[in-house]
XYZ file of C-alpha atoms in Angstrom:
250
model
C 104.289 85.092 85.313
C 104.171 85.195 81.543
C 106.751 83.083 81.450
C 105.242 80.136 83.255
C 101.922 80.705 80.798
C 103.654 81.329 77.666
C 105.387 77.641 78.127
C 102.181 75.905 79.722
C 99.050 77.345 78.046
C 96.261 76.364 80.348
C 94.306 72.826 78.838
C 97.078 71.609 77.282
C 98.043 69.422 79.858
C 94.720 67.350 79.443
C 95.200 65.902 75.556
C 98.493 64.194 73.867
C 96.685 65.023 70.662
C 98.951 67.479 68.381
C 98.104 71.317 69.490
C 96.340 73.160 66.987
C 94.611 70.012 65.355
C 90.539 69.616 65.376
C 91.432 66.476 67.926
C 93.303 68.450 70.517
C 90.704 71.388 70.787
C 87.650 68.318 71.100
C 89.891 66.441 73.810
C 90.503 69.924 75.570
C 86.948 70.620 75.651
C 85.835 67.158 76.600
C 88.265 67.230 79.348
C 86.868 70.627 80.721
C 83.383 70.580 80.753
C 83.838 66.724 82.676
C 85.606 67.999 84.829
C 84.401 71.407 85.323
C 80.432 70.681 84.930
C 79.331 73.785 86.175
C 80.713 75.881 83.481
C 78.470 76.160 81.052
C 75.306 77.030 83.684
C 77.722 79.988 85.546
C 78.746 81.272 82.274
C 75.224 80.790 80.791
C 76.956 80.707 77.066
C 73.218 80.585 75.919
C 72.219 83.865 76.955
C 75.278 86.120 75.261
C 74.256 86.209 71.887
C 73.612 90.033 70.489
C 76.063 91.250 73.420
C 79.509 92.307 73.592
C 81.875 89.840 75.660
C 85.080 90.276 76.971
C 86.718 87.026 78.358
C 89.811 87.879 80.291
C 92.109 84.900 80.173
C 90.726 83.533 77.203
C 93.758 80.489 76.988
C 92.306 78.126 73.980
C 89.300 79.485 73.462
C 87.183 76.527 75.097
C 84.941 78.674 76.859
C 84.720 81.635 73.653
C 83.688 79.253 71.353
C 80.434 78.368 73.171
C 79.939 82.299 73.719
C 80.869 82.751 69.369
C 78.516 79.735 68.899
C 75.726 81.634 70.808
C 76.157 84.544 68.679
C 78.018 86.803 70.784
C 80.544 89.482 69.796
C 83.616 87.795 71.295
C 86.563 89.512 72.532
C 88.901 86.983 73.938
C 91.943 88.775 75.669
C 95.283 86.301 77.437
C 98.900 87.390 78.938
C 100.461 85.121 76.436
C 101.015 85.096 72.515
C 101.139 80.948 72.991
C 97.297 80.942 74.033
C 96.127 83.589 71.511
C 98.011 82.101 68.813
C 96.028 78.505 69.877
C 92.785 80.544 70.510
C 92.641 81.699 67.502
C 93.608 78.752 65.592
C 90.334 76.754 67.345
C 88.456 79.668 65.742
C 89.574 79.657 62.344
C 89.464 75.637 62.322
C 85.894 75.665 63.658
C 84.796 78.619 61.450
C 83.746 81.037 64.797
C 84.150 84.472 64.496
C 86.037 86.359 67.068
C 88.277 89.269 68.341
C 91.894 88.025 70.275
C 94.689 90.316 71.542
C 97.117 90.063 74.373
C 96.628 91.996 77.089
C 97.255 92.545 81.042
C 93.908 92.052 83.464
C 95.458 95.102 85.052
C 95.309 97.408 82.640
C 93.074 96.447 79.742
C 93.255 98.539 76.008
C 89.712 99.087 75.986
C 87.721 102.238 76.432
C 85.555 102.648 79.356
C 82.317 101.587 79.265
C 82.871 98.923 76.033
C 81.131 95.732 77.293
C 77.925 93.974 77.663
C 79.566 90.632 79.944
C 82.904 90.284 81.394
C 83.758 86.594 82.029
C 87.414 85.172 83.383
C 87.482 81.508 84.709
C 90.091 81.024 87.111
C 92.618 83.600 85.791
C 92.300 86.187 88.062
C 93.438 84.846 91.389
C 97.098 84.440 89.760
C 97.231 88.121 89.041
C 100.113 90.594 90.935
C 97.175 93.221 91.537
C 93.617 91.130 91.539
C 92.406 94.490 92.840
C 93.386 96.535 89.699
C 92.252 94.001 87.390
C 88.730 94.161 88.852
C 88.983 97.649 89.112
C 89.548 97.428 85.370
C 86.722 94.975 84.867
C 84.404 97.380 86.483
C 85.814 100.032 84.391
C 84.885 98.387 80.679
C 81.294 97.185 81.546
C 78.678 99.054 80.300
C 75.945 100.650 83.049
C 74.134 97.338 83.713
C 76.469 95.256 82.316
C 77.339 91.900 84.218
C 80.851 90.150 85.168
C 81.525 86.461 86.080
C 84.357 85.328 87.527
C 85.589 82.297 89.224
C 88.061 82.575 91.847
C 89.811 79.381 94.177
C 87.958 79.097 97.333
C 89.803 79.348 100.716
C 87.371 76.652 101.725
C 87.106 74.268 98.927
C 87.827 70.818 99.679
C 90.491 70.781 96.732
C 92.650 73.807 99.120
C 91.627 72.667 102.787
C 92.128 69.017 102.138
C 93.778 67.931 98.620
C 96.228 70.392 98.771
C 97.362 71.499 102.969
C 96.769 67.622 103.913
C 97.179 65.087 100.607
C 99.538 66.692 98.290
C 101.734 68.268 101.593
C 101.905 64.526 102.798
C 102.854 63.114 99.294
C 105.135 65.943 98.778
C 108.027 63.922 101.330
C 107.533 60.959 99.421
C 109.147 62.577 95.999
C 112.390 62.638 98.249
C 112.641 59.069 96.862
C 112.032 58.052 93.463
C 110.219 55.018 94.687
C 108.134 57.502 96.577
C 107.671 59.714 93.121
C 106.729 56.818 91.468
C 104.064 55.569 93.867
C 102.593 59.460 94.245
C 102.073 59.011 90.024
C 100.300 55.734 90.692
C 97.889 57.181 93.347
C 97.445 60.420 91.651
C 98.012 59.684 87.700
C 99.972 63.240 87.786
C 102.625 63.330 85.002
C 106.277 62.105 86.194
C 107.720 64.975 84.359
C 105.612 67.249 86.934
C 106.639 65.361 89.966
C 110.431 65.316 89.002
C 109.985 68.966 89.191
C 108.332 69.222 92.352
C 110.529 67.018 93.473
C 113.744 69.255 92.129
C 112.044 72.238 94.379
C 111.779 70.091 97.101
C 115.530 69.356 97.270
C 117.084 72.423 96.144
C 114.576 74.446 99.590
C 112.702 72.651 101.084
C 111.809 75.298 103.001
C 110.827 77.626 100.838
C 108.891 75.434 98.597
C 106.993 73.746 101.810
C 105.807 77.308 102.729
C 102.294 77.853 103.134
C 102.088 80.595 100.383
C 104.848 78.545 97.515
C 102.812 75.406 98.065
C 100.238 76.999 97.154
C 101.421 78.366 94.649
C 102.813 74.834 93.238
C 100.053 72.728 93.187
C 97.451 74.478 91.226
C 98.277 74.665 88.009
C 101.151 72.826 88.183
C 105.072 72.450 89.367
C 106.457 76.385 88.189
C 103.508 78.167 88.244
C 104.949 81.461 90.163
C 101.595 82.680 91.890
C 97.945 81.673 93.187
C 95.823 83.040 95.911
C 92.604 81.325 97.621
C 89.743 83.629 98.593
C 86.543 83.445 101.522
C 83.518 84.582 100.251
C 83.791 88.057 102.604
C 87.001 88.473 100.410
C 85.867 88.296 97.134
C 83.133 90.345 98.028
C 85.255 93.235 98.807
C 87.259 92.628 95.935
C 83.804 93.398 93.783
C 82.340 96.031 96.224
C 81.969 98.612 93.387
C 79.738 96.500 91.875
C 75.983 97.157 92.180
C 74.814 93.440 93.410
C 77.883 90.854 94.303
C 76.653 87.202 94.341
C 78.496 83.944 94.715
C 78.481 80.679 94.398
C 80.315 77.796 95.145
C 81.295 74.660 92.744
């Protein structure tokens, strides 16, 4: 797992500007808040300021600058030393003020009770133990402290039909690399990515056509060694300590 992150910090996929320069942290975040409009409302970055946040999965540090910018007393926390060390680099080139460490979701170096707002954004579902590390979320909020975390949706159009139907179709057509090469015209995915779906595919097929590895695969990318997908009933009894569980869907 930290393997796969420490080599592909999440974002930097989206920018062939030069990591740790003022350009690739704007690109990042112009990227993610285009694509991913509903950010900034479900974390409501505007209301943190004066409270302690922990983000869990904190990868650049798109999402803990606008929390640092609102005046909040930022903890960002990430498996890998390649995301902290870019994390805090945004900071100290954008003059934010914030707190990084690594650490595991599943068992997090902070006393009980030590925060005002827990926030992860799609980290959580590629844990070993997602129960633990929400355990441990519960554990370091304060009494009437709040949590928000995105998880993938079971029934998201991006799982039920990009990835089972589209990307299982166009999976047989990197057997070729005429297919390959059409699948990067239709979908603008990098060839690099494809050759290496495409050097799964051949070395088991079976394995990596599996309901579970494909999964797996076409998240966050050819490698990436584990994602689940969750119904609303499930991620509700993932959270059932909690006081009030709401969702939403985006």
């Amino acid at each position: 797992m930290r393997l796969f992150w420490q080599a592909n910090p999440c974002g930097t996929k989206f920018t062939d500007a030069a990591p740790g320069t003022r350009s690739f942290y704007e690109k990042v975040e112009e990227h993610r808040y285009a694509k991913e409009w509903h950010i900034p409302a479900a974390a409501d970055f505007a209301s943190s300021g004066g409270k302690k946040v922990l983000e869990i999965g904190c990868g650049l540090g798109t999402d803990g600058a606008q929390f640092a910018r609102a005046g909040a007393d930022y903890t960002g926390v990430d498996l890998t030393e390649a995301a902290i060390d870019l994390a805090r680099r945004r900071f100290e080139l954008f003059d934010l003020a914030g707190n990084f460490r690594t650490a595991d979701a599943e068992s997090l170096d902070f006393p009980d009770a030590s925060f005002d707002f827990v926030y992860s954004h799609g980290v959580l579902h590629h844990t070993p133990d997602t129960e633990r590390a929400v355990r441990e979320i519960h554990r370091v909020l304060r009494p009437g402290g709040r949590a928000v975390v995105m998880l993938y949706h079971r029934d998201s159009y991006n799982y039920r039909v990009n990835i089972r139907l589209f990307r299982r179709a166009g999976a047989h057509l990197l057997r070729t690399e005429r297919g390959l090469k059409l699948v990067h015209q239709l979908t603008g995915e990098p060839v690099e990515s494809l050759r290496e779906h495409a050097r799964s595919l051949k070395q088991d097929a079976g394995s990596y056509l599996a309901a579970n590895e494909f999964l797996n695969q076409h998240t966050d990318g050819a490698g990436n060694p584990l994602a689940r997908v969750y119904s609303r009933s499930e991620a509700k009894e993932l959270f059932k300590d909690f006081v009030e569980v709401r969702t939403a869907l985006h």
